[in-house]
Short mmCIF file of C-alpha atoms in Angstrom, two decimals:
data_model
loop_
_atom_site.label_atom_id
_atom_site.label_comp_id
_atom_site.label_asym_id
_atom_site.label_seq_id
_atom_site.Cartn_x
_atom_site.Cartn_y
_atom_site.Cartn_z
CA UNK Z 2 0.00 0.00 0.00
CA UNK Z 3 2.75 2.51 0.92
CA UNK Z 4 6.43 2.39 1.56
CA UNK Z 5 6.38 3.16 5.23
CA UNK Z 6 2.86 1.92 5.59
CA UNK Z 7 2.33 -0.75 4.04
CA UNK Z 8 -21.94 -1.18 -9.70
CA UNK Z 9 -25.30 -1.41 -13.28
CA UNK Z 10 -28.58 -1.51 -15.03
CA UNK Z 11 -31.84 0.30 -14.45
CA UNK Z 12 -33.32 1.35 -11.22
CA UNK Z 13 -34.41 -0.44 -8.15
CA UNK Z 14 -37.83 0.53 -6.90
CA UNK Z 15 -38.52 0.14 -3.20
CA UNK Z 16 -36.48 -1.19 -0.35
CA UNK Z 17 -34.12 -4.06 -0.98
CA UNK Z 18 -35.47 -7.19 0.70
CA UNK Z 19 -33.13 -8.96 3.07
CA UNK Z 20 -32.70 -12.65 3.68
CA UNK Z 21 -31.32 -14.26 6.80
CA UNK Z 22 -28.74 -16.98 7.00
CA UNK Z 23 -28.59 -18.92 10.23
CA UNK Z 24 -25.03 -18.99 11.37
CA UNK Z 25 -25.51 -22.55 12.53
CA UNK Z 26 -24.43 -23.48 9.01
CA UNK Z 27 -21.36 -25.67 9.21
CA UNK Z 28 -18.17 -23.77 8.52
CA UNK Z 29 -16.77 -25.88 5.70
CA UNK Z 30 -13.11 -26.24 6.42
CA UNK Z 31 -10.68 -28.37 8.38
CA UNK Z 32 -11.99 -31.45 10.19
CA UNK Z 33 -14.00 -30.99 13.36
CA UNK Z 34 -14.79 -27.33 12.75
CA UNK Z 35 -17.15 -26.08 15.43
CA UNK Z 36 -20.56 -24.70 14.53
CA UNK Z 37 -21.67 -21.19 15.28
CA UNK Z 38 -24.80 -20.94 17.44
CA UNK Z 39 -28.23 -21.02 15.83
CA UNK Z 40 -30.96 -18.47 16.21
CA UNK Z 41 -34.35 -19.27 17.63
CA UNK Z 42 -36.40 -16.36 16.36
CA UNK Z 43 -36.19 -13.06 14.57
CA UNK Z 44 -37.68 -9.70 15.40
CA UNK Z 45 -37.54 -6.18 14.03
CA UNK Z 46 -34.97 -3.72 15.27
CA UNK Z 47 -34.41 -0.02 14.99
CA UNK Z 48 -30.77 0.90 15.15
CA UNK Z 49 -28.18 3.20 13.71
CA UNK Z 50 -29.26 2.12 10.23
CA UNK Z 51 -32.79 2.47 8.91
CA UNK Z 52 -35.60 0.44 10.46
CA UNK Z 53 -36.62 -2.89 9.07
CA UNK Z 54 -33.48 -4.97 9.43
CA UNK Z 55 -33.83 -8.34 11.10
CA UNK Z 56 -32.40 -9.28 14.44
CA UNK Z 57 -32.37 -12.51 16.38
CA UNK Z 58 -33.86 -12.73 19.82
CA UNK Z 59 -30.58 -14.48 20.51
CA UNK Z 60 -28.99 -11.74 18.43
CA UNK Z 61 -25.42 -12.81 17.79
CA UNK Z 62 -26.71 -15.72 15.78
CA UNK Z 63 -28.26 -14.30 12.62
CA UNK Z 64 -26.47 -13.11 9.51
CA UNK Z 65 -28.35 -11.05 6.96
CA UNK Z 66 -27.18 -11.35 3.40
CA UNK Z 67 -28.57 -9.05 0.71
CA UNK Z 68 -29.87 -11.09 -2.24
CA UNK Z 69 -27.51 -11.38 -5.18
CA UNK Z 70 -30.26 -10.61 -7.67
CA UNK Z 71 -30.56 -7.00 -6.53
CA UNK Z 72 -29.30 -4.64 -9.22
CA UNK Z 73 -28.46 -0.99 -8.86
CA UNK Z 74 -29.70 2.38 -9.96
CA UNK Z 75 -27.24 4.82 -11.45
CA UNK Z 76 -29.60 7.79 -11.44
CA UNK Z 77 -29.81 10.54 -8.83
CA UNK Z 78 -33.12 9.44 -7.27
CA UNK Z 79 -33.09 6.79 -4.56
CA UNK Z 80 -36.34 5.12 -3.57
CA UNK Z 81 -36.46 5.08 -0.63
CA UNK Z 82 -33.97 7.90 -0.09
CA UNK Z 83 -31.06 7.58 2.29
CA UNK Z 84 -31.98 8.14 5.91
CA UNK Z 85 -30.67 11.29 7.56
CA UNK Z 86 -28.02 9.20 9.33
CA UNK Z 87 -26.96 7.38 6.16
CA UNK Z 88 -26.74 10.63 4.23
CA UNK Z 89 -24.53 12.23 6.89
CA UNK Z 90 -22.26 9.17 6.89
CA UNK Z 91 -22.07 9.04 3.09
CA UNK Z 92 -21.32 12.75 2.77
CA UNK Z 93 -18.54 12.48 5.35
CA UNK Z 94 -16.99 9.53 3.51
CA UNK Z 95 -17.20 11.33 0.17
CA UNK Z 96 -15.63 14.44 1.72
CA UNK Z 97 -12.31 12.57 1.91
CA UNK Z 98 -12.28 12.24 -1.89
CA UNK Z 99 -14.19 15.31 -2.98
CA UNK Z 100 -11.97 18.37 -3.04
CA UNK Z 101 -12.80 20.71 -5.91
CA UNK Z 102 -14.38 19.17 -9.02
CA UNK Z 103 -11.61 17.66 -11.10
CA UNK Z 104 -11.64 19.67 -14.34
CA UNK Z 105 -10.20 17.71 -17.26
CA UNK Z 106 -7.02 18.98 -18.86
CA UNK Z 107 -7.44 21.03 -22.02
CA UNK Z 108 -3.98 20.16 -23.29
CA UNK Z 109 -3.55 17.48 -25.97
CA UNK Z 110 -3.19 13.93 -24.65
CA UNK Z 111 0.35 12.69 -24.23
CA UNK Z 112 1.64 9.54 -25.83
CA UNK Z 113 1.40 6.60 -23.39
CA UNK Z 114 4.64 5.30 -21.96
CA UNK Z 115 6.16 2.73 -24.31
CA UNK Z 116 6.21 -0.92 -23.33
CA UNK Z 117 9.86 -1.94 -23.34
CA UNK Z 118 11.35 -5.42 -23.58
CA UNK Z 119 13.13 -6.32 -20.39
CA UNK Z 120 13.61 -9.23 -18.04
CA UNK Z 121 10.32 -8.39 -16.32
CA UNK Z 122 8.13 -10.49 -18.59
CA UNK Z 123 7.19 -14.12 -18.47
CA UNK Z 124 9.72 -15.70 -16.14
CA UNK Z 125 13.33 -15.26 -15.19
CA UNK Z 126 14.68 -14.58 -18.66
CA UNK Z 127 11.68 -12.89 -20.24
CA UNK Z 128 9.67 -14.34 -23.09
CA UNK Z 129 12.21 -13.11 -25.63
CA UNK Z 130 15.21 -12.73 -23.35
CA UNK Z 131 14.95 -8.96 -23.88
CA UNK Z 132 17.79 -6.84 -22.62
CA UNK Z 133 16.75 -3.40 -23.83
CA UNK Z 134 17.28 -0.69 -21.24
CA UNK Z 135 14.02 0.76 -19.89
CA UNK Z 136 12.96 3.99 -21.54
CA UNK Z 137 12.93 7.05 -19.30
CA UNK Z 138 9.52 7.67 -17.77
CA UNK Z 139 7.32 10.27 -19.44
CA UNK Z 140 7.38 13.78 -18.05
CA UNK Z 141 4.61 14.09 -15.45
CA UNK Z 142 1.57 16.08 -16.59
CA UNK Z 143 1.61 19.82 -16.10
CA UNK Z 144 -1.86 19.66 -14.54
CA UNK Z 145 -2.12 17.74 -11.25
CA UNK Z 146 -3.68 14.31 -11.83
CA UNK Z 147 -6.30 14.65 -9.10
CA UNK Z 148 -5.08 11.61 -7.16
CA UNK Z 149 -6.29 11.16 -3.59
CA UNK Z 150 -3.71 9.93 -1.05
CA UNK Z 151 -3.93 6.59 0.67
CA UNK Z 152 -3.51 8.40 3.99
CA UNK Z 153 -4.44 12.02 4.68
CA UNK Z 154 -1.34 14.15 5.01
CA UNK Z 155 0.85 11.84 2.94
CA UNK Z 156 1.22 12.87 -0.73
CA UNK Z 157 1.33 9.25 -1.89
CA UNK Z 158 -1.19 7.23 -3.91
CA UNK Z 159 -1.09 3.50 -4.56
CA UNK Z 160 -3.09 1.42 -6.99
CA UNK Z 161 -5.25 0.29 -4.06
CA UNK Z 162 -6.01 3.92 -3.17
CA UNK Z 163 -6.71 4.72 -6.83
CA UNK Z 164 -9.17 1.81 -6.73
CA UNK Z 165 -10.69 3.35 -3.60
CA UNK Z 166 -10.99 6.69 -5.37
CA UNK Z 167 -12.65 5.09 -8.38
CA UNK Z 168 -15.05 3.14 -6.14
CA UNK Z 169 -15.94 6.26 -4.18
CA UNK Z 170 -16.62 8.24 -7.36
CA UNK Z 171 -18.87 5.56 -8.86
CA UNK Z 172 -20.74 5.09 -5.58
CA UNK Z 173 -21.10 8.82 -4.96
CA UNK Z 174 -23.02 8.97 -8.25
CA UNK Z 175 -25.15 5.95 -7.34
CA UNK Z 176 -26.03 7.50 -4.00
CA UNK Z 177 -26.83 10.91 -5.50
CA UNK Z 178 -23.94 12.72 -3.81
CA UNK Z 179 -22.66 14.09 -7.14
CA UNK Z 180 -24.30 14.78 -10.49
CA UNK Z 181 -23.44 13.57 -13.99
CA UNK Z 182 -21.24 16.56 -14.74
CA UNK Z 183 -19.13 16.05 -11.62
CA UNK Z 184 -18.87 12.33 -12.34
CA UNK Z 185 -17.75 13.04 -15.90
CA UNK Z 186 -15.04 15.46 -14.80
CA UNK Z 187 -13.68 13.17 -12.11
CA UNK Z 188 -13.70 9.98 -14.18
CA UNK Z 189 -12.20 11.81 -17.16
CA UNK Z 190 -9.28 13.07 -15.14
CA UNK Z 191 -8.59 9.74 -13.45
CA UNK Z 192 -8.93 7.57 -16.56
CA UNK Z 193 -6.87 10.00 -18.64
CA UNK Z 194 -4.09 9.75 -16.06
CA UNK Z 195 -4.23 5.94 -16.14
CA UNK Z 196 -3.83 6.13 -19.91
CA UNK Z 197 -0.61 8.11 -19.64
CA UNK Z 198 0.94 7.36 -16.25
CA UNK Z 199 4.48 5.94 -16.34
CA UNK Z 200 4.56 2.18 -15.73
CA UNK Z 201 7.06 0.30 -13.61
CA UNK Z 202 9.38 -1.68 -15.92
CA UNK Z 203 6.98 -0.77 -18.74
CA UNK Z 204 4.58 -3.39 -17.40
CA UNK Z 205 2.27 -2.29 -14.58
CA UNK Z 206 1.56 0.84 -12.56
CA UNK Z 207 4.19 1.68 -9.99
CA UNK Z 208 3.54 0.96 -6.32
CA UNK Z 209 3.66 4.64 -5.37
CA UNK Z 210 2.80 7.86 -7.20
CA UNK Z 211 2.93 11.49 -6.18
CA UNK Z 212 -0.55 12.90 -5.69
CA UNK Z 213 0.81 16.33 -6.66
CA UNK Z 214 2.44 15.45 -9.99
CA UNK Z 215 1.48 11.89 -10.87
CA UNK Z 216 5.18 10.97 -11.04
CA UNK Z 217 6.45 7.58 -9.91
CA UNK Z 218 7.97 7.42 -6.43
CA UNK Z 219 10.56 5.01 -5.10
CA UNK Z 220 10.35 3.18 -1.79
CA UNK Z 221 11.93 6.22 -0.15
CA UNK Z 222 8.97 8.22 -1.52
CA UNK Z 223 11.28 10.37 -3.64
CA UNK Z 224 10.92 10.40 -7.42
CA UNK Z 225 12.03 7.04 -8.72
CA UNK Z 226 10.96 3.46 -9.33
CA UNK Z 227 9.47 1.19 -6.65
CA UNK Z 228 8.09 -1.68 -8.75
CA UNK Z 229 4.52 -2.97 -8.74
CA UNK Z 230 2.07 -4.81 -6.49
CA UNK Z 231 -0.19 -7.47 -8.01
CA UNK Z 232 -2.54 -7.26 -5.01
CA UNK Z 233 -3.02 -3.49 -5.23
CA UNK Z 234 -3.55 -3.84 -8.99
CA UNK Z 235 -6.35 -6.33 -8.34
CA UNK Z 236 -8.33 -3.75 -6.38
CA UNK Z 237 -7.97 -1.22 -9.19
CA UNK Z 238 -9.01 -3.74 -11.85
CA UNK Z 239 -12.22 -4.63 -9.99
CA UNK Z 240 -13.43 -1.04 -10.00
CA UNK Z 241 -12.25 -0.25 -13.52
CA UNK Z 242 -14.46 -3.12 -14.67
CA UNK Z 243 -17.41 -1.85 -12.61
CA UNK Z 244 -16.95 1.70 -13.93
CA UNK Z 245 -16.78 0.48 -17.53
CA UNK Z 246 -20.02 -1.47 -17.09
CA UNK Z 247 -21.97 1.23 -15.29
CA UNK Z 248 -20.75 4.11 -17.43
CA UNK Z 249 -20.26 2.64 -20.91
CA UNK Z 250 -19.37 6.03 -22.37
CA UNK Z 251 -16.02 5.53 -20.59
CA UNK Z 252 -15.61 1.87 -21.56
CA UNK Z 253 -13.28 2.44 -24.51
CA UNK Z 254 -11.05 4.78 -22.49
CA UNK Z 255 -10.88 2.31 -19.63
CA UNK Z 256 -10.19 -0.50 -22.09
CA UNK Z 257 -7.32 1.55 -23.49
CA UNK Z 258 -5.84 2.07 -20.02
CA UNK Z 259 -6.12 -1.60 -19.07
CA UNK Z 260 -4.68 -2.57 -22.44
CA UNK Z 261 -1.37 -0.97 -21.45
CA UNK Z 262 -0.77 -3.40 -18.60
CA UNK Z 263 1.43 -6.48 -19.00
CA UNK Z 264 0.45 -9.24 -16.56
CA UNK Z 265 3.10 -11.82 -17.45
CA UNK Z 266 4.63 -11.96 -14.01
CA UNK Z 267 1.83 -11.17 -11.59
CA UNK Z 268 1.77 -14.76 -10.32
CA UNK Z 269 4.67 -16.88 -9.12
CA UNK Z 270 5.17 -20.50 -10.21
CA UNK Z 271 3.75 -21.65 -6.86
CA UNK Z 272 0.50 -19.76 -7.39
CA UNK Z 273 1.06 -16.61 -5.33
CA UNK Z 274 0.49 -13.02 -6.40
CA UNK Z 275 3.80 -11.24 -6.66
CA UNK Z 276 5.52 -8.01 -5.85
CA UNK Z 277 8.18 -6.57 -8.14
CA UNK Z 278 10.86 -4.30 -6.69
CA UNK Z 279 13.55 -2.36 -8.45
CA UNK Z 280 16.77 -4.37 -8.49
CA UNK Z 281 20.23 -3.61 -9.83
CA UNK Z 282 19.55 -5.42 -13.11
CA UNK Z 283 15.80 -5.05 -13.41
CA UNK Z 284 12.86 -6.25 -11.36
CA UNK Z 285 13.32 -8.47 -8.33
CA UNK Z 286 10.27 -10.67 -7.79
CA UNK Z 287 8.91 -11.95 -4.50
CA UNK Z 288 5.58 -13.24 -3.26
CA UNK Z 289 3.48 -10.44 -1.80
CA UNK Z 290 3.80 -10.11 1.95
CA UNK Z 291 0.61 -11.84 3.12
CA UNK Z 292 -2.00 -9.18 3.81
CA UNK Z 293 -5.13 -11.32 3.56
CA UNK Z 294 -6.41 -9.77 0.32
CA UNK Z 295 -4.97 -12.12 -2.31
CA UNK Z 296 -8.24 -13.93 -3.06
CA UNK Z 297 -10.05 -10.61 -3.43
CA UNK Z 298 -7.33 -9.23 -5.71
CA UNK Z 299 -7.60 -12.28 -7.99
CA UNK Z 300 -11.18 -11.25 -8.80
CA UNK Z 301 -9.83 -8.09 -10.45
CA UNK Z 302 -7.84 -10.08 -12.99
CA UNK Z 303 -10.73 -12.48 -13.55
CA UNK Z 304 -13.07 -9.53 -14.10
CA UNK Z 305 -11.07 -8.80 -17.26
CA UNK Z 306 -11.19 -12.43 -18.39
CA UNK Z 307 -7.81 -13.70 -17.15
CA UNK Z 308 -7.78 -17.30 -15.98
CA UNK Z 309 -5.83 -16.96 -12.77
CA UNK Z 310 -6.19 -19.30 -9.79
CA UNK Z 311 -6.75 -18.37 -6.20
CA UNK Z 312 -3.64 -18.62 -4.03
CA UNK Z 313 -2.91 -22.27 -3.39
CA UNK Z 314 -3.56 -23.63 0.09
CA UNK Z 315 -1.87 -27.00 0.21
CA UNK Z 316 -2.86 -29.66 2.73
CA UNK Z 317 -1.38 -29.10 6.17
CA UNK Z 318 -0.93 -31.50 9.08
CA UNK Z 319 -1.17 -28.54 11.45
CA UNK Z 320 -4.17 -26.62 12.72
CA UNK Z 321 -5.03 -24.27 15.54
CA UNK Z 322 -8.24 -23.84 17.48
CA UNK Z 323 -9.49 -20.33 18.14
CA UNK Z 324 -12.32 -20.32 20.67
CA UNK Z 325 -13.77 -23.54 19.29
CA UNK Z 326 -13.12 -23.02 15.57
CA UNK Z 327 -10.25 -24.76 13.85
CA UNK Z 328 -8.02 -23.19 11.22
CA UNK Z 329 -5.33 -24.96 9.19
CA UNK Z 330 -1.78 -23.72 9.66
CA UNK Z 331 1.03 -23.79 7.12
CA UNK Z 332 4.38 -25.09 8.24
CA UNK Z 333 5.69 -21.57 7.63
CA UNK Z 334 3.13 -19.56 9.56
CA UNK Z 335 4.52 -16.26 8.29
CA UNK Z 336 3.48 -17.22 4.74
CA UNK Z 337 -0.21 -17.17 5.61
CA UNK Z 338 -2.36 -14.08 5.41
CA UNK Z 339 -3.91 -12.80 8.64
CA UNK Z 340 -7.54 -13.66 9.40
CA UNK Z 341 -9.40 -10.34 9.65
CA UNK Z 342 -12.89 -8.97 9.07
CA UNK Z 343 -12.30 -6.95 5.94
CA UNK Z 344 -11.06 -9.47 3.33
CA UNK Z 345 -14.28 -11.55 3.33
CA UNK Z 346 -16.33 -8.36 3.81
CA UNK Z 347 -15.03 -6.97 0.50
CA UNK Z 348 -16.04 -10.24 -1.15
CA UNK Z 349 -19.52 -9.93 0.35
CA UNK Z 350 -20.10 -6.28 -0.47
CA UNK Z 351 -18.86 -6.48 -4.03
CA UNK Z 352 -19.47 -10.09 -5.12
CA UNK Z 353 -22.10 -11.47 -2.73
CA UNK Z 354 -19.37 -13.90 -1.55
CA UNK Z 355 -19.17 -15.52 -5.00
CA UNK Z 356 -15.82 -15.70 -6.78
CA UNK Z 357 -15.67 -14.99 -10.52
CA UNK Z 358 -14.20 -18.38 -11.35
CA UNK Z 359 -15.98 -21.48 -12.64
CA UNK Z 360 -16.57 -22.59 -9.03
CA UNK Z 361 -18.24 -19.78 -7.13
CA UNK Z 362 -17.60 -21.00 -3.57
CA UNK Z 363 -13.86 -21.55 -3.79
CA UNK Z 364 -11.77 -21.73 -0.65
CA UNK Z 365 -10.24 -18.29 -0.15
CA UNK Z 366 -8.47 -18.49 3.22
CA UNK Z 367 -8.49 -20.40 6.48
CA UNK Z 368 -9.81 -23.49 4.70
CA UNK Z 369 -13.10 -21.70 4.04
CA UNK Z 370 -15.08 -19.99 1.33
CA UNK Z 371 -15.49 -16.23 1.75
CA UNK Z 372 -19.05 -16.69 3.04
CA UNK Z 373 -17.98 -19.21 5.67
CA UNK Z 374 -14.96 -17.10 6.59
CA UNK Z 375 -17.28 -14.12 7.17
CA UNK Z 376 -19.45 -16.27 9.41
CA UNK Z 377 -16.37 -17.38 11.32
CA UNK Z 378 -14.92 -13.93 11.91
CA UNK Z 379 -18.29 -12.63 13.07
CA UNK Z 380 -18.92 -15.59 15.36
CA UNK Z 381 -15.52 -15.37 17.01
CA UNK Z 382 -15.67 -11.62 17.58
CA UNK Z 383 -19.24 -11.86 18.92
CA UNK Z 384 -18.16 -14.64 21.26
CA UNK Z 385 -15.19 -12.61 22.50
CA UNK Z 386 -17.44 -9.68 23.32
CA UNK Z 387 -20.01 -11.91 25.04
CA UNK Z 388 -17.44 -13.78 27.14
CA UNK Z 389 -14.83 -11.11 27.83
CA UNK Z 390 -16.81 -7.91 27.44
CA UNK Z 391 -14.43 -6.58 24.77
CA UNK Z 392 -16.11 -5.04 21.70
CA UNK Z 393 -14.01 -6.43 18.86
CA UNK Z 394 -13.76 -5.37 15.21
CA UNK Z 395 -10.40 -6.44 13.83
CA UNK Z 396 -8.90 -5.22 10.55
CA UNK Z 397 -5.75 -3.63 9.21
CA UNK Z 398 -5.51 0.11 9.69
CA UNK Z 399 -3.16 3.09 9.30
CA UNK Z 400 -1.64 5.54 11.74
CA UNK Z 401 0.01 8.93 11.26
CA UNK Z 402 3.10 7.93 13.24
CA UNK Z 403 5.29 4.87 13.59
CA UNK Z 404 4.28 2.15 13.17
CA UNK Z 405 2.23 3.40 10.22
CA UNK Z 406 0.59 0.09 9.31
CA UNK Z 407 -1.06 -2.25 11.81
CA UNK Z 408 -2.87 -5.55 11.33
CA UNK Z 409 -5.52 -6.19 13.97
CA UNK Z 410 -6.27 -9.88 13.55
CA UNK Z 411 -8.30 -12.81 14.75
CA UNK Z 412 -5.40 -15.07 13.82
CA UNK Z 413 -1.93 -14.28 12.50
CA UNK Z 414 1.45 -15.98 12.66
CA UNK Z 415 -0.09 -18.86 14.61
CA UNK Z 416 -1.45 -16.66 17.42
CA UNK Z 417 -5.10 -15.74 18.04
CA UNK Z 418 -6.16 -12.14 18.68
CA UNK Z 419 -2.73 -10.79 17.86
CA UNK Z 420 -1.90 -7.31 16.60
CA UNK Z 421 1.11 -7.17 14.32
CA UNK Z 422 3.16 -4.83 12.17
CA UNK Z 423 4.28 -5.76 8.63
CA UNK Z 424 7.57 -7.28 9.82
CA UNK Z 425 5.65 -9.64 12.12
CA UNK Z 426 6.34 -7.86 15.41
CA UNK Z 427 3.56 -7.83 18.00
CA UNK Z 428 1.87 -4.60 19.20
CA UNK Z 429 -1.00 -5.70 21.48
CA UNK Z 430 -1.49 -2.20 22.90
CA UNK Z 431 -2.57 -1.00 19.44
CA UNK Z 432 -5.64 -3.23 19.09
CA UNK Z 433 -8.33 -1.12 17.42
CA UNK Z 434 -12.09 -1.21 17.04
CA UNK Z 435 -11.81 -0.61 13.31
CA UNK Z 436 -14.37 1.58 11.57
CA UNK Z 437 -14.02 -0.57 8.45
CA UNK Z 438 -14.56 -3.78 10.38
CA UNK Z 439 -17.55 -2.33 12.25
CA UNK Z 440 -19.27 -1.33 9.01
CA UNK Z 441 -18.34 -4.66 7.46
CA UNK Z 442 -19.88 -6.67 10.29
CA UNK Z 443 -22.97 -4.47 10.43
CA UNK Z 444 -23.49 -4.96 6.69
CA UNK Z 445 -24.19 -8.68 7.17
CA UNK Z 446 -25.14 -9.33 10.79
CA UNK Z 447 -27.61 -8.22 13.43
CA UNK Z 448 -27.14 -8.60 17.15
CA UNK Z 449 -25.29 -7.20 20.14
CA UNK Z 450 -21.90 -7.12 18.42
CA UNK Z 451 -23.04 -5.17 15.35
CA UNK Z 452 -25.17 -2.81 17.44
CA UNK Z 453 -22.38 -2.12 19.93
CA UNK Z 454 -19.80 -1.58 17.20
CA UNK Z 455 -21.99 0.91 15.38
CA UNK Z 456 -22.61 2.82 18.61
CA UNK Z 457 -18.85 3.00 19.11
CA UNK Z 458 -18.00 4.08 15.57
CA UNK Z 459 -21.01 5.91 14.13
CA UNK Z 460 -19.69 9.35 15.12
CA UNK Z 461 -16.01 8.80 14.28
CA UNK Z 462 -15.88 11.30 11.45
CA UNK Z 463 -15.35 14.92 10.59
CA UNK Z 464 -18.18 15.99 8.25
CA UNK Z 465 -15.76 18.00 6.11
CA UNK Z 466 -12.75 15.65 6.14
CA UNK Z 467 -13.95 12.06 6.39
CA UNK Z 468 -13.98 9.03 8.66
CA UNK Z 469 -11.35 8.12 11.24
CA UNK Z 470 -9.72 4.70 11.37
CA UNK Z 471 -11.39 3.71 14.65
CA UNK Z 472 -10.91 3.75 18.41
CA UNK Z 473 -8.50 1.76 20.54
CA UNK Z 474 -9.78 -1.30 22.37
CA UNK Z 475 -8.04 -0.52 25.66
CA UNK Z 476 -8.57 3.20 26.07
CA UNK Z 477 -11.40 4.08 23.69
CA UNK Z 478 -9.24 6.88 22.28
CA UNK Z 479 -9.80 7.81 18.65
CA UNK Z 480 -7.31 6.91 15.96
CA UNK Z 481 -7.97 10.05 13.94
CA UNK Z 482 -5.93 9.09 10.90
CA UNK Z 483 -8.07 9.23 7.77
CA UNK Z 484 -7.55 6.97 4.77
CA UNK Z 485 -8.99 6.20 1.37
CA UNK Z 486 -9.42 2.62 2.60
CA UNK Z 487 -11.90 3.42 5.36
CA UNK Z 488 -13.81 6.16 3.55
CA UNK Z 489 -14.34 4.10 0.40
CA UNK Z 490 -15.37 1.12 2.54
CA UNK Z 491 -18.01 3.17 4.37
CA UNK Z 492 -19.47 4.20 1.00
CA UNK Z 493 -19.46 0.56 -0.11
CA UNK Z 494 -21.31 -0.51 3.04
CA UNK Z 495 -23.96 2.19 2.63
CA UNK Z 496 -24.41 1.42 -1.07
CA UNK Z 497 -24.66 -2.30 -0.31
CA UNK Z 498 -27.52 -1.58 2.11
CA UNK Z 499 -29.39 0.05 -0.74
CA UNK Z 500 -28.43 -2.02 -3.77
CA UNK Z 501 -27.01 -5.37 -2.72
CA UNK Z 502 -23.92 -6.66 -4.48
CA UNK Z 503 -21.89 -3.85 -5.98
CA UNK Z 504 -20.34 -5.79 -8.87
CA UNK Z 505 -22.87 -5.83 -11.72
CA UNK Z 506 -24.17 -9.22 -12.74
CA UNK Z 507 -23.74 -8.17 -16.38
CA UNK Z 508 -19.99 -7.66 -15.85
CA UNK Z 509 -19.37 -11.26 -14.85
CA UNK Z 510 -16.97 -12.77 -17.42
CA UNK Z 511 -18.51 -15.48 -19.58
CA UNK Z 512 -15.28 -17.45 -19.72
CA UNK Z 513 -11.74 -17.10 -18.46
CA UNK Z 514 -8.71 -17.49 -20.69
CA UNK Z 515 -4.96 -17.00 -20.86
CA UNK Z 516 -3.19 -13.69 -21.25
CA UNK Z 517 -2.75 -12.48 -24.82
CA UNK Z 518 0.72 -12.22 -26.31
CA UNK Z 519 1.58 -8.64 -27.15
CA UNK Z 520 4.46 -6.75 -28.67
CA UNK Z 521 7.86 -7.06 -27.04
CA UNK Z 522 7.04 -10.18 -25.06
CA UNK Z 523 4.17 -8.59 -23.15
CA UNK Z 524 1.09 -10.34 -21.81
CA UNK Z 525 -2.20 -8.48 -22.09
CA UNK Z 526 -5.45 -9.08 -20.26
CA UNK Z 527 -8.12 -10.72 -22.46
CA UNK Z 528 -10.04 -7.54 -23.21
CA UNK Z 529 -12.84 -9.31 -25.08
CA UNK Z 530 -15.08 -8.63 -22.05
CA UNK Z 531 -15.32 -5.08 -23.45
CA UNK Z 532 -15.35 -5.15 -27.26
CA UNK Z 533 -13.12 -2.66 -29.02
CA UNK Z 534 -14.95 0.38 -30.45
#
C-alpha cells in the first residue's frame, strides 16, 4: 500500500429485501470445525441504520445477506432515499475524496509510456530474453492528476487507493452525492491519467505515485521506481471493470488504459500473487507479503477475463483452534495471510461472496469460502465480546506515526487475537475497534456485536474531512488518521444496504482465458469482455 505503511442496469424501486442466513451453518473447512450458534427467532430492530433490518432474539446468531439478484440504480433518485443518518455518513466519507471538481485537462493527450522489452516479462529470462534498457519515464503532466492519497497528510497514492478513489466516485453517483457533470469530470481526469501514467518496468503501474504530480515514487517516496504490487492492482481492476459497465461512455477509455498493462509476471510458479521491486539489473520478484487480500485481488484479474487461480492452500498437518473453531496452519506460519474482518467483507459487499471463477464457492483463506470465513470472523468476535466484554472489530488500519501500518487480527502468525506490524512484530497495545470492520460486520449481521460496534464508531468522522480509522480497544481513544481505505469502505457498506452486491451481474466474465501475447514479449489481459470500439 505505501512504503512506510504498508456497480449497473436500471433502477431499483422500493427497499431491498433482506434474507437471513442462520449462522448454525457448518463452517466448511478443516476437520472438526465447530458450529456457530443457531438463532431461535427473529424480530424487528431499529438501530443506527434504517428500520426494518432483522435481528435474532438471541442476536449474535443471525447473519443477513442481501440477495444477489438486486441490481443498482445509477440515477440521482433513490427510492427510498437515504436516511438522515446514512446521508450524513455518506457525505462524510465522500468528503475525503471530494476536493474541488476535477476539471479535465485542455492540453492534448500525451503519448502513453512505451512498453519496453526487459527481463520483467514471463519468467526469469523474459519471453524473448529482452535486454533493452528501460525507456525514461514520461514527463509528469503539467496539470495535477487529481489523485487522492492513501492516507491524509501523505502525498502518496497507490493502486489500491486509486481503486478506492474510483469506487468512491462511482458510488457517490449511485447515492446521489454528485451529479453527472461532476462524475464526468472526475472519471475523465482519473482515466486520462491511467492512460498516460508511467509504468514500472513498462509493465504495470508503480507501487507509489505522487498525488501532486502523478510521477512515480521510489520506496523512499522520492521520485524514482518502486516496482509494482499485483494485489493493489487487483483492487484497481475490480473497480475499472465496474466503472466500464456502469458508465459505458467511458468503456473504450478504460479499455485503453487496461490494455497498457502487461500481466506476465503477476503470479509466481507456486500460485502466489507477486511483488516486483527495483533491483540492480531489473525487477526483483517476491511473493506479496501476506496481507489477507490475495483472493479478493484475484477477482480483479478475472473480471477482465484472465484465468488466474486463487492462491494455493496446500494440505497441512497442522491446525489451531481459536475459541472452538479450527483453522489450518502452514508449516511456515509467516506465509499465511492474517484472518481479519475486511477481506471476506469486500467479497460480500462487491461479489455477494461468489468468486468470478468457474466454481463460485472456492476456498479463499483459512480453509473456508469467503461466506464461511465471514461467518467465522463474526462468530468469534461476537463470542469474545459476550465472554470477555471486549467489543471487537479487527482489521488492518493506518496511523500517522510509527508504526504506520497495523494488522488487527483474529489469527496471524499462529497466534489468536494478535496485533502485528508488517515485519511480524507484536503490538498488542494497538488493538483497534476498526471503523471498516464495524461497518463490514454491520453490513451482514444483526445482534449485540453489530449494534455495539456501530454505537462505538457511528460518530467517528469529521463531516468536512472524512472518517477516522477507529478507536483503541483498551482506552477508547480515537485513531484520527483518515484513509482512502476506510472512507471508500463506508461508502461501499452504505451502497450495499441500498443495492445489494456492488459488482454488476452483467460484468461477470462469460469465460476465463490466458493472457494475450503482445508486442515485445508482453502479456495483455483478455479484453474481449469489453469489445473494441
